[in-house]
Amino acid sequence: MRKRVIASAAAALGLLLAIPAAAADAGPGAPGIGDPYYPTYGNGGYDVSHYDLDLAYEPATDELTGTTTITATATQGLTSFDLDFALTVSRVTVNGRTAAFTTSGEQELVVTPAKAIARGHRITVAVTYSGIPSTVQRYGFTSWQRTPDGAVAANEPESAWWWYPSNDHPSDKATYDVHVDVPSGDQAISNGLLLSQKTKNGRTDWHWRQNKPQATYLTTLAVGHFDITRSRTRTGVPVINAYSTALNPATAANARASVERTGEIIDFLSGWFGPYPFDAAGGYVPNVTAGFALEAQTRVFYSPKFFAKGADSDVAAHELAHQWWGDDVSLDRWSDIWLNEGFASYAEFLWAEHEHTGTPQQLAQDIYDAHPADDPFWTVKPGDPGAQNQFDDAVYDRGAVAIQALRDTIGDHAFRALLKAWPAQHRYGNGTIPEFERLAERISGKKLDGFFTTWLFTGAKPASFPAQP
Ligand code: ARG
Ligand code: ZN
């Protein structure tokens, strides 16, 4: 599902000249969707509306097998098209007919259907595959994290390649059905609502559904032994959390003390960002060694490291803020990562104020003061940090200071309106920093190009904070 289609030149010409869709204007889909940081991520020529994953996983051997069926629409005539994937494929069908396939580069699966597909036509692609994801390296790593009792798929930007074929870019969002068959006694956790859990012959099939458009990297899977809790937000949204039973008891208690506040934090953030956009919520804490968290849509991934020393609701506030800033409104290009991380970090300031542990103004001031002008911290531009610095402190911390500076510049009334208008206007879609700038200008009635240049696009410390209105 894409709002803006980065159309190929051929398709654009076809539209311009009103050439009827025909095999004559068909060609190969581009191997990348046109991202400035990751030219090979995502693909051209089609738009996915739904993924249906039908998988089986063996925790003992890390063997993953199954079929992913993708429903898409051709945005150009296609003689072939790419998917992004790293496991071993045994069969591909397109609209029910066997298709030829080959691999190229780090993650391209090139599919050639028996018959060219006309622009505007529906494509149903079924890919059957198997692999041991923890052993498959791309660009020198795997995002698939094996645990003593299972595995986890959670990373950014690359995560899907190790478990399902996709158009792997946040500009093409889709709904999901995830069916995972595991030994009974194990749990399989994914996004959205748990529709069913069926046990037969020593196996349990878990069926999860995400009804709202979801970016590929926000689709997550965890298999292992988990305790599952259920509650609801104030507005009745079901909250499903899962905790590995292998966490040490102190970590497990801290994890619950933090993650069981999910509903309360969502209620609080709804006051700032508007209604919670999804029909499910929650998080999971598996027994991984990785030290990060990921805002998987409706089911946040938390490393147990966050809970090793005490309860930490800040990380939950950060990841739950991403449900609006990143998940509901997603990036159109990875260079706009500030729209995700800046606002999720600023939400920690808002939560601190709610918890009486600090104010946004003071927390921003502390970051501004802590970094002298010659600190390399200021050389990274939050609005275009470079692929290597996508998750640099400057994107999070300087990015959050920039948001406080914006609040000081446009005033509290306009700021509050802006934080609700952005999700309302881009609901279930995508947005860019220039679009955000235009909305901020429209709501505040101020010209802000100088402000954004200073705070997001200059590799130097802004001369003053609070910003001069
Ligand atoms: N979006 C994640 C967050 O909540 C960052 C993930 C970074 N990825 C990683 N492998 N460290 O901030
Ligand atoms: Zn974040």
Tab-separated table of C-alpha atoms and ligand atoms in Angstrom:
chain	number	residue	atom	x	y	z
A	1	MET	CA	0.000	0.000	0.000
A	2	ARG	CA	1.688	3.173	-1.074
A	3	LYS	CA	0.485	6.740	-1.074
A	4	ARG	CA	3.150	7.981	-3.439
A	5	VAL	CA	4.363	5.608	-6.058
A	6	ILE	CA	7.940	6.156	-7.140
A	7	ALA	CA	6.940	5.291	-10.663
A	8	SER	CA	9.394	4.070	-13.234
A	9	ALA	CA	10.060	6.350	-16.183
A	10	ALA	CA	8.338	3.872	-18.457
A	11	ALA	CA	5.193	3.768	-16.328
A	12	ALA	CA	5.136	7.572	-16.075
A	13	LEU	CA	5.447	7.869	-19.848
A	14	GLY	CA	2.706	5.277	-20.253
A	15	LEU	CA	0.395	7.342	-18.049
A	16	LEU	CA	1.312	10.548	-19.833
A	17	LEU	CA	0.616	9.134	-23.289
A	18	ALA	CA	-2.320	7.073	-21.987
A	19	ILE	CA	-0.849	3.914	-23.500
A	20	PRO	CA	-3.170	1.050	-22.582
A	21	ALA	CA	-1.609	-1.471	-20.202
A	22	ALA	CA	-0.207	-4.196	-22.404
A	23	ALA	CA	2.643	-6.649	-22.439
A	24	ALA	CA	4.284	-4.377	-25.035
A	25	ASP	CA	5.282	-1.809	-22.391
A	26	ALA	CA	6.241	-4.443	-19.815
A	27	GLY	CA	9.770	-4.705	-18.428
A	28	PRO	CA	11.611	-5.850	-15.318
A	29	GLY	CA	10.675	-4.172	-12.008
A	30	ALA	CA	13.518	-2.197	-10.416
A	31	PRO	CA	15.645	-4.070	-7.840
A	32	GLY	CA	15.281	-1.153	-5.384
A	33	ILE	CA	12.416	1.179	-4.460
A	34	GLY	CA	14.607	4.289	-4.708
A	35	ASP	CA	15.694	4.856	-1.108
A	36	PRO	CA	18.522	7.406	-0.829
A	37	TYR	CA	20.371	5.412	1.884
A	38	TYR	CA	19.602	1.854	0.745
A	39	PRO	CA	19.251	1.763	-3.044
A	40	THR	CA	18.580	-2.004	-3.195
A	41	TYR	CA	15.982	-2.159	-0.403
A	42	GLY	CA	12.414	-2.627	-1.535
A	43	ASN	CA	11.624	-3.102	-5.193
A	44	GLY	CA	9.919	-1.330	-8.065
A	45	GLY	CA	6.890	-2.180	-10.180
A	46	TYR	CA	4.317	-3.385	-7.673
A	47	ASP	CA	2.503	-2.444	-4.507
A	48	VAL	CA	1.753	-5.051	-1.817
A	49	SER	CA	-1.586	-5.064	0.005
A	50	HIS	CA	-1.331	-8.263	2.080
A	51	TYR	CA	1.162	-10.856	3.317
A	52	ASP	CA	0.037	-14.290	4.435
A	53	LEU	CA	2.830	-16.201	6.194
A	54	ASP	CA	2.315	-19.913	6.780
A	55	LEU	CA	5.386	-21.120	8.679
A	56	ALA	CA	6.687	-23.948	10.833
A	57	TYR	CA	9.623	-23.551	13.214
A	58	GLU	CA	11.785	-26.084	15.067
A	59	PRO	CA	13.450	-24.497	18.121
A	60	ALA	CA	15.833	-27.465	18.478
A	61	THR	CA	17.421	-27.007	15.031
A	62	ASP	CA	16.453	-23.428	14.084
A	63	GLU	CA	14.782	-24.775	10.960
A	64	LEU	CA	12.170	-22.465	9.449
A	65	THR	CA	9.991	-23.737	6.595
A	66	GLY	CA	6.871	-22.472	4.932
A	67	THR	CA	5.094	-20.493	2.284
A	68	THR	CA	4.508	-16.754	2.141
A	69	THR	CA	1.718	-15.588	-0.149
A	70	ILE	CA	1.848	-11.969	-1.252
A	71	THR	CA	-1.077	-10.075	-2.751
A	72	ALA	CA	0.044	-7.086	-4.812
A	73	THR	CA	-0.898	-4.834	-7.719
A	74	ALA	CA	1.430	-4.193	-10.653
A	75	THR	CA	2.265	-0.467	-10.975
A	76	GLN	CA	3.882	-1.080	-14.380
A	77	GLY	CA	3.867	-3.846	-16.962
A	78	LEU	CA	6.148	-6.545	-15.520
A	79	THR	CA	8.168	-9.230	-17.275
A	80	SER	CA	9.913	-9.930	-13.956
A	81	PHE	CA	10.043	-8.425	-10.470
A	82	ASP	CA	12.148	-8.723	-7.331
A	83	LEU	CA	11.413	-9.640	-3.738
A	84	ASP	CA	13.883	-9.158	-0.879
A	85	PHE	CA	14.777	-12.458	0.789
A	86	ALA	CA	17.729	-14.498	2.079
A	87	LEU	CA	16.497	-18.082	2.745
A	88	THR	CA	16.480	-20.957	0.228
A	89	VAL	CA	13.498	-20.949	-2.118
A	90	SER	CA	12.145	-24.210	-3.558
A	91	ARG	CA	9.126	-22.997	-5.518
A	92	VAL	CA	7.438	-19.796	-6.663
A	93	THR	CA	4.013	-19.458	-8.238
A	94	VAL	CA	2.509	-16.292	-9.693
A	95	ASN	CA	-1.274	-16.221	-10.044
A	96	GLY	CA	-1.273	-19.989	-9.557
A	97	ARG	CA	1.311	-20.825	-12.243
A	98	THR	CA	4.871	-21.954	-11.602
A	99	ALA	CA	7.305	-19.086	-12.072
A	100	ALA	CA	11.059	-19.084	-12.725
A	101	PHE	CA	13.270	-17.525	-10.068
A	102	THR	CA	16.889	-16.703	-9.411
A	103	THR	CA	18.844	-14.804	-6.757
A	104	SER	CA	21.124	-11.824	-7.175
A	105	GLY	CA	23.026	-9.425	-4.893
A	106	GLU	CA	22.657	-9.739	-1.130
A	107	GLN	CA	18.889	-10.120	-0.916
A	108	GLU	CA	17.222	-10.015	-4.341
A	109	LEU	CA	14.914	-12.866	-5.330
A	110	VAL	CA	14.131	-12.266	-9.009
A	111	VAL	CA	10.807	-13.792	-10.110
A	112	THR	CA	9.925	-14.274	-13.773
A	113	PRO	CA	6.254	-15.204	-14.234
A	114	ALA	CA	5.247	-17.506	-17.092
A	115	LYS	CA	3.325	-14.582	-18.616
A	116	ALA	CA	4.025	-10.848	-18.331
A	117	ILE	CA	1.756	-8.935	-15.919
A	118	ALA	CA	-0.090	-5.863	-17.168
A	119	ARG	CA	-0.018	-2.626	-15.227
A	120	GLY	CA	-2.870	-2.386	-12.734
A	121	HIS	CA	-3.354	-6.150	-12.579
A	122	ARG	CA	-3.385	-8.125	-9.378
A	123	ILE	CA	-0.457	-10.437	-8.576
A	124	THR	CA	-0.625	-13.335	-6.137
A	125	VAL	CA	2.884	-14.632	-5.468
A	126	ALA	CA	3.445	-17.739	-3.356
A	127	VAL	CA	7.029	-18.438	-2.272
A	128	THR	CA	7.891	-21.764	-0.618
A	129	TYR	CA	11.158	-21.887	1.302
A	130	SER	CA	13.290	-23.256	4.106
A	131	GLY	CA	16.447	-22.347	5.970
A	132	ILE	CA	18.322	-22.042	9.224
A	133	PRO	CA	18.091	-18.250	9.536
A	134	SER	CA	20.748	-17.863	12.250
A	135	THR	CA	23.348	-19.259	9.821
A	136	VAL	CA	22.445	-17.027	6.867
A	137	GLN	CA	24.559	-13.861	6.715
A	138	ARG	CA	23.875	-10.826	4.563
A	139	TYR	CA	26.205	-7.811	4.627
A	140	GLY	CA	28.026	-9.847	7.309
A	141	PHE	CA	25.152	-10.285	9.762
A	142	THR	CA	21.832	-11.955	10.486
A	143	SER	CA	18.953	-10.176	12.206
A	144	TRP	CA	17.512	-13.513	13.340
A	145	GLN	CA	18.365	-13.953	17.028
A	146	ARG	CA	18.443	-17.503	18.276
A	147	THR	CA	17.644	-17.985	21.986
A	148	PRO	CA	18.197	-21.140	24.106
A	149	ASP	CA	14.517	-22.038	23.626
A	150	GLY	CA	13.617	-20.442	20.297
A	151	ALA	CA	14.276	-17.380	18.176
A	152	VAL	CA	13.330	-13.743	17.558
A	153	ALA	CA	13.003	-11.694	14.369
A	154	ALA	CA	13.359	-7.992	15.240
A	155	ASN	CA	15.694	-5.420	13.754
A	156	GLU	CA	15.799	-2.168	11.796
A	157	PRO	CA	16.019	-1.571	8.937
A	158	GLU	CA	16.719	-5.216	7.981
A	159	SER	CA	14.675	-7.955	9.581
A	160	ALA	CA	12.311	-9.561	7.067
A	161	TRP	CA	14.972	-11.138	4.808
A	162	TRP	CA	15.553	-13.961	7.308
A	163	TRP	CA	11.987	-15.086	7.641
A	164	TYR	CA	9.703	-13.916	4.842
A	165	PRO	CA	10.062	-12.560	1.289
A	166	SER	CA	8.802	-9.003	0.896
A	167	ASN	CA	8.951	-5.604	-0.708
A	168	ASP	CA	11.211	-4.593	2.140
A	169	HIS	CA	10.746	-0.854	2.546
A	170	PRO	CA	8.493	1.154	4.902
A	171	SER	CA	6.951	3.020	1.960
A	172	ASP	CA	5.049	-0.149	0.967
A	173	LYS	CA	2.880	-1.078	3.947
A	174	ALA	CA	0.446	-4.000	4.020
A	175	THR	CA	-1.776	-6.044	6.327
A	176	TYR	CA	-0.626	-9.449	7.623
A	177	ASP	CA	-1.736	-12.904	8.605
A	178	VAL	CA	1.039	-14.805	10.398
A	179	HIS	CA	0.501	-18.538	11.028
A	180	VAL	CA	3.322	-20.271	12.896
A	181	ASP	CA	3.340	-23.949	13.732
A	182	VAL	CA	5.573	-24.801	16.736
A	183	PRO	CA	5.962	-27.751	19.130
A	184	SER	CA	3.039	-27.598	21.567
A	185	GLY	CA	4.242	-26.100	24.831
A	186	ASP	CA	6.093	-23.392	22.895
A	187	GLN	CA	4.552	-20.038	22.155
A	188	ALA	CA	4.737	-18.076	18.886
A	189	ILE	CA	4.290	-14.310	19.297
A	190	SER	CA	3.659	-11.882	16.441
A	191	ASN	CA	1.794	-8.637	15.702
A	192	GLY	CA	-1.821	-7.700	16.228
A	193	LEU	CA	-4.591	-9.953	17.452
A	194	LEU	CA	-4.303	-13.647	18.265
A	195	LEU	CA	-7.100	-15.144	16.166
A	196	SER	CA	-6.562	-18.770	17.090
A	197	GLN	CA	-4.243	-21.240	18.751
A	198	LYS	CA	-4.867	-24.836	17.658
A	199	THR	CA	-3.075	-27.880	19.050
A	200	LYS	CA	-2.979	-31.193	17.174
A	201	ASN	CA	-0.477	-34.090	17.195
A	202	GLY	CA	2.003	-32.355	19.470
A	203	ARG	CA	2.088	-29.114	17.455
A	204	THR	CA	0.368	-25.771	18.035
A	205	ASP	CA	-0.560	-23.447	15.208
A	206	TRP	CA	-0.637	-19.775	16.278
A	207	HIS	CA	-2.530	-17.406	14.006
A	208	TRP	CA	-1.917	-13.664	14.413
A	209	ARG	CA	-3.486	-10.910	12.342
A	210	GLN	CA	-2.501	-7.296	11.748
A	211	ASN	CA	-5.521	-5.501	10.310
A	212	LYS	CA	-3.819	-2.144	9.770
A	213	PRO	CA	-1.075	-1.351	7.245
A	214	GLN	CA	2.301	-2.338	8.677
A	215	ALA	CA	5.865	-1.744	7.468
A	216	THR	CA	7.917	-4.873	6.780
A	217	TYR	CA	10.542	-4.193	9.503
A	218	LEU	CA	7.772	-3.764	12.089
A	219	THR	CA	6.542	-7.314	11.533
A	220	THR	CA	8.006	-9.460	14.282
A	221	LEU	CA	8.135	-13.072	15.419
A	222	ALA	CA	9.254	-14.707	18.651
A	223	VAL	CA	9.172	-18.419	19.443
A	224	GLY	CA	10.040	-19.801	22.874
A	225	HIS	CA	8.555	-20.328	26.327
A	226	PHE	CA	6.592	-17.252	27.298
A	227	ASP	CA	4.123	-16.244	30.002
A	228	ILE	CA	1.349	-14.284	28.321
A	229	THR	CA	-0.667	-11.559	30.080
A	230	ARG	CA	-3.815	-9.846	28.839
A	231	SER	CA	-5.346	-6.517	29.797
A	232	ARG	CA	-6.956	-3.512	28.077
A	233	THR	CA	-6.320	0.182	27.580
A	234	ARG	CA	-8.858	2.679	28.907
A	235	THR	CA	-10.562	2.695	25.505
A	236	GLY	CA	-10.751	-1.101	25.458
A	237	VAL	CA	-7.849	-1.943	23.131
A	238	PRO	CA	-6.637	-5.460	24.030
A	239	VAL	CA	-3.078	-5.527	25.402
A	240	ILE	CA	-1.162	-8.793	25.031
A	241	ASN	CA	2.312	-8.962	26.602
A	242	ALA	CA	4.700	-11.912	26.680
A	243	TYR	CA	7.654	-12.581	28.999
A	244	SER	CA	10.205	-15.295	28.470
A	245	THR	CA	10.021	-17.802	31.331
A	246	ALA	CA	13.833	-18.010	31.193
A	247	LEU	CA	14.488	-14.444	32.432
A	248	ASN	CA	16.134	-14.257	35.836
A	249	PRO	CA	13.507	-13.558	38.507
A	250	ALA	CA	14.621	-9.972	39.258
A	251	THR	CA	14.702	-9.039	35.557
A	252	ALA	CA	11.330	-10.706	35.030
A	253	ALA	CA	9.781	-8.716	37.897
A	254	ASN	CA	11.237	-5.432	36.583
A	255	ALA	CA	10.085	-6.263	33.045
A	256	ARG	CA	6.536	-6.832	34.243
A	257	ALA	CA	6.575	-3.690	36.402
A	258	SER	CA	7.466	-1.726	33.234
A	259	VAL	CA	5.694	-3.454	30.355
A	260	GLU	CA	2.445	-3.981	32.291
A	261	ARG	CA	2.170	-0.170	32.192
A	262	THR	CA	1.615	-0.386	28.399
A	263	GLY	CA	-2.091	0.466	28.599
A	264	GLU	CA	-1.485	3.371	30.996
A	265	ILE	CA	1.290	4.793	28.785
A	266	ILE	CA	-0.866	4.477	25.655
A	267	ASP	CA	-3.672	6.333	27.450
A	268	PHE	CA	-1.221	9.086	28.403
A	269	LEU	CA	0.319	9.381	24.908
A	270	SER	CA	-3.149	9.441	23.300
A	271	GLY	CA	-3.637	12.748	25.109
A	272	TRP	CA	-0.703	14.147	23.111
A	273	PHE	CA	-0.877	12.334	19.761
A	274	GLY	CA	-4.585	11.549	19.382
A	275	PRO	CA	-6.388	8.187	19.376
A	276	TYR	CA	-4.266	5.020	19.490
A	277	PRO	CA	-4.254	3.852	15.856
A	278	PHE	CA	-4.361	0.055	16.199
A	279	ASP	CA	-6.759	-2.626	17.430
A	280	ALA	CA	-4.166	-4.374	19.615
A	281	ALA	CA	-1.172	-3.409	21.727
A	282	GLY	CA	1.573	-4.935	23.817
A	283	GLY	CA	5.164	-6.017	23.992
A	284	TYR	CA	7.385	-9.028	24.584
A	285	VAL	CA	10.611	-9.637	26.471
A	286	PRO	CA	12.484	-12.680	25.129
A	287	ASN	CA	15.720	-14.070	26.580
A	288	VAL	CA	17.996	-12.531	23.942
A	289	THR	CA	21.451	-11.059	24.486
A	290	ALA	CA	20.870	-8.079	22.136
A	291	GLY	CA	20.613	-4.746	23.927
A	292	PHE	CA	18.045	-2.811	21.906
A	293	ALA	CA	14.288	-2.426	21.616
A	294	LEU	CA	12.151	-2.204	18.487
A	295	GLU	CA	8.735	-0.619	18.064
A	296	ALA	CA	7.228	-3.683	16.326
A	297	GLN	CA	3.677	-2.628	15.462
A	298	THR	CA	1.313	-3.404	18.346
A	299	ARG	CA	3.897	-5.771	19.876
A	300	VAL	CA	7.121	-4.037	20.947
A	301	PHE	CA	10.326	-6.054	21.222
A	302	TYR	CA	12.266	-5.297	24.437
A	303	SER	CA	15.722	-6.595	25.278
A	304	PRO	CA	15.788	-7.865	28.882
A	305	LYS	CA	18.818	-5.571	29.346
A	306	PHE	CA	16.435	-2.642	29.880
A	307	PHE	CA	15.106	-4.386	32.978
A	308	ALA	CA	18.321	-5.782	34.451
A	309	LYS	CA	18.812	-3.018	37.015
A	310	GLY	CA	15.271	-1.903	37.756
A	311	ALA	CA	11.905	-1.102	36.224
A	312	ASP	CA	12.246	1.206	33.191
A	313	SER	CA	9.059	2.751	31.866
A	314	ASP	CA	11.015	5.285	29.738
A	315	VAL	CA	11.831	2.627	27.142
A	316	ALA	CA	8.166	1.653	27.031
A	317	ALA	CA	7.135	5.307	26.572
A	318	HIS	CA	9.688	5.586	23.726
A	319	GLU	CA	8.568	2.430	21.910
A	320	LEU	CA	4.864	3.138	22.431
A	321	ALA	CA	5.284	6.688	21.063
A	322	HIS	CA	6.639	5.015	17.904
A	323	GLN	CA	3.199	3.427	17.426
A	324	TRP	CA	2.200	6.902	16.167
A	325	TRP	CA	5.657	8.104	15.056
A	326	GLY	CA	6.963	5.380	12.757
A	327	ASP	CA	4.253	2.729	12.755
A	328	ASP	CA	0.992	4.606	12.087
A	329	VAL	CA	2.848	7.299	10.106
A	330	SER	CA	5.862	5.591	8.543
A	331	LEU	CA	8.963	6.809	6.788
A	332	ASP	CA	8.919	7.207	3.030
A	333	ARG	CA	12.723	7.147	3.018
A	334	TRP	CA	15.197	6.137	5.715
A	335	SER	CA	16.917	9.541	5.686
A	336	ASP	CA	13.836	10.955	7.495
A	337	ILE	CA	14.530	8.789	10.586
A	338	TRP	CA	14.231	11.910	12.818
A	339	LEU	CA	10.446	11.683	12.344
A	340	ASN	CA	10.637	8.372	14.232
A	341	GLU	CA	13.439	8.715	16.740
A	342	GLY	CA	13.203	12.433	17.513
A	343	PHE	CA	9.547	12.190	18.473
A	344	ALA	CA	9.878	8.873	20.342
A	345	SER	CA	12.718	10.459	22.347
A	346	TYR	CA	10.668	13.610	22.970
A	347	ALA	CA	7.843	11.377	24.244
A	348	GLU	CA	10.234	10.206	26.979
A	349	PHE	CA	10.422	13.857	28.098
A	350	LEU	CA	6.633	14.068	28.157
A	351	TRP	CA	6.427	10.841	30.134
A	352	ALA	CA	9.086	12.130	32.572
A	353	GLU	CA	6.913	15.171	33.211
A	354	HIS	CA	3.926	12.899	33.866
A	355	GLU	CA	6.060	10.825	36.257
A	356	HIS	CA	7.464	13.966	37.955
A	357	THR	CA	11.059	13.040	37.112
A	358	GLY	CA	11.828	16.030	34.872
A	359	THR	CA	10.355	18.569	32.460
A	360	PRO	CA	10.796	18.588	28.671
A	361	GLN	CA	12.367	22.072	28.868
A	362	GLN	CA	14.942	21.016	31.484
A	363	LEU	CA	15.737	17.636	29.900
A	364	ALA	CA	16.322	19.351	26.537
A	365	GLN	CA	18.437	22.051	28.190
A	366	ASP	CA	20.571	19.367	29.879
A	367	ILE	CA	21.344	17.740	26.508
A	368	TYR	CA	22.101	21.105	24.879
A	369	ASP	CA	24.447	22.047	27.736
A	370	ALA	CA	26.120	18.627	28.015
A	371	HIS	CA	27.613	18.857	24.516
A	372	PRO	CA	30.089	21.716	23.889
A	373	ALA	CA	30.184	23.240	20.410
A	374	ASP	CA	33.254	21.181	19.394
A	375	ASP	CA	31.604	17.860	20.401
A	376	PRO	CA	31.266	15.608	17.311
A	377	PHE	CA	27.674	15.105	18.540
A	378	TRP	CA	26.757	18.314	16.686
A	379	THR	CA	28.302	17.211	13.379
A	380	VAL	CA	25.499	14.699	12.719
A	381	LYS	CA	22.467	16.313	11.069
A	382	PRO	CA	19.297	14.760	12.544
A	383	GLY	CA	17.381	15.536	9.340
A	384	ASP	CA	19.851	13.647	7.128
A	385	PRO	CA	22.272	11.746	9.366
A	386	GLY	CA	23.631	9.310	6.772
A	387	ALA	CA	22.941	5.555	6.739
A	388	GLN	CA	25.839	4.914	9.152
A	389	ASN	CA	24.421	7.359	11.712
A	390	GLN	CA	20.769	6.450	11.433
A	391	PHE	CA	20.611	5.484	15.111
A	392	ASP	CA	23.227	7.961	16.350
A	393	ASP	CA	22.587	9.859	19.619
A	394	ALA	CA	22.244	13.025	17.575
A	395	VAL	CA	19.097	11.660	15.882
A	396	TYR	CA	17.564	10.788	19.273
A	397	ASP	CA	18.894	13.461	21.655
A	398	ARG	CA	19.630	16.420	19.400
A	399	GLY	CA	16.463	15.386	17.566
A	400	ALA	CA	14.445	15.699	20.778
A	401	VAL	CA	16.068	19.036	21.695
A	402	ALA	CA	15.039	20.272	18.236
A	403	ILE	CA	11.420	19.365	19.048
A	404	GLN	CA	11.544	21.349	22.300
A	405	ALA	CA	13.083	24.238	20.334
A	406	LEU	CA	10.189	23.960	17.862
A	407	ARG	CA	7.727	24.089	20.768
A	408	ASP	CA	9.439	27.232	22.085
A	409	THR	CA	9.378	28.772	18.612
A	410	ILE	CA	5.759	28.117	17.591
A	411	GLY	CA	4.198	28.212	21.064
A	412	ASP	CA	2.406	25.575	23.080
A	413	HIS	CA	-0.967	25.884	21.380
A	414	ALA	CA	0.360	25.332	17.836
A	415	PHE	CA	2.748	22.631	19.063
A	416	ARG	CA	-0.016	20.588	20.642
A	417	ALA	CA	-2.177	20.958	17.526
A	418	LEU	CA	0.736	19.859	15.330
A	419	LEU	CA	1.400	16.671	17.336
A	420	LYS	CA	-2.205	15.606	16.776
A	421	ALA	CA	-2.560	16.855	13.193
A	422	TRP	CA	0.410	14.850	11.838
A	423	PRO	CA	-0.950	11.400	12.770
A	424	ALA	CA	-4.489	12.488	11.843
A	425	GLN	CA	-3.419	13.613	8.351
A	426	HIS	CA	-1.107	10.683	7.568
A	427	ARG	CA	-2.985	7.906	9.372
A	428	TYR	CA	-1.858	4.410	8.233
A	429	GLY	CA	0.374	6.030	5.623
A	430	ASN	CA	3.734	7.724	5.216
A	431	GLY	CA	5.248	11.155	5.625
A	432	THR	CA	8.454	13.087	4.964
A	433	ILE	CA	10.302	15.829	6.861
A	434	PRO	CA	9.431	18.456	4.209
A	435	GLU	CA	5.743	17.541	4.641
A	436	PHE	CA	6.106	17.896	8.392
A	437	GLU	CA	7.755	21.308	7.957
A	438	ARG	CA	4.888	22.501	5.763
A	439	LEU	CA	2.321	21.337	8.332
A	440	ALA	CA	4.226	23.087	11.146
A	441	GLU	CA	4.271	26.307	9.112
A	442	ARG	CA	0.594	26.043	8.238
A	443	ILE	CA	-0.522	25.411	11.826
A	444	SER	CA	1.764	28.041	13.397
A	445	GLY	CA	1.501	30.636	10.639
A	446	LYS	CA	5.289	31.092	10.919
A	447	LYS	CA	8.027	30.691	8.341
A	448	LEU	CA	10.213	27.922	9.694
A	449	ASP	CA	12.779	27.133	6.993
A	450	GLY	CA	15.525	28.904	8.959
A	451	PHE	CA	14.536	27.011	12.104
A	452	PHE	CA	14.655	23.583	10.429
A	453	THR	CA	17.933	24.374	8.648
A	454	THR	CA	19.558	25.234	11.986
A	455	TRP	CA	18.155	22.376	14.037
A	456	LEU	CA	17.960	19.501	11.555
A	457	PHE	CA	20.227	20.230	8.616
A	458	THR	CA	23.351	21.934	9.990
A	459	GLY	CA	26.352	19.996	11.338
A	460	ALA	CA	27.021	22.517	14.114
A	461	LYS	CA	25.637	23.462	17.534
A	462	PRO	CA	22.693	25.899	17.235
A	463	ALA	CA	23.741	29.245	18.716
A	464	SER	CA	21.066	29.396	21.384
A	465	PHE	CA	18.613	27.314	23.350
A	466	PRO	CA	15.806	27.875	24.184
A	467	ALA	CA	15.318	28.919	20.566
A	468	GLN	CA	14.514	32.589	20.049
A	469	PRO	CA	10.877	32.911	18.961
B	1	ARG	N1	13.827	2.027	16.472
B	1	ARG	C1	14.608	1.406	17.516
B	1	ARG	C2	14.370	2.281	18.743
B	1	ARG	O1	13.431	2.134	19.406
B	1	ARG	C3	16.055	1.350	17.193
B	1	ARG	C4	16.542	0.056	16.658
B	1	ARG	C5	18.004	0.107	16.391
B	1	ARG	N2	18.472	-1.148	15.877
B	1	ARG	C6	19.469	-1.839	16.417
B	1	ARG	N3	19.756	-2.986	15.915
B	1	ARG	N4	20.149	-1.370	17.429
B	1	ARG	O2	15.034	3.238	18.994
B	2	ZN	ZN	13.217	4.647	18.799
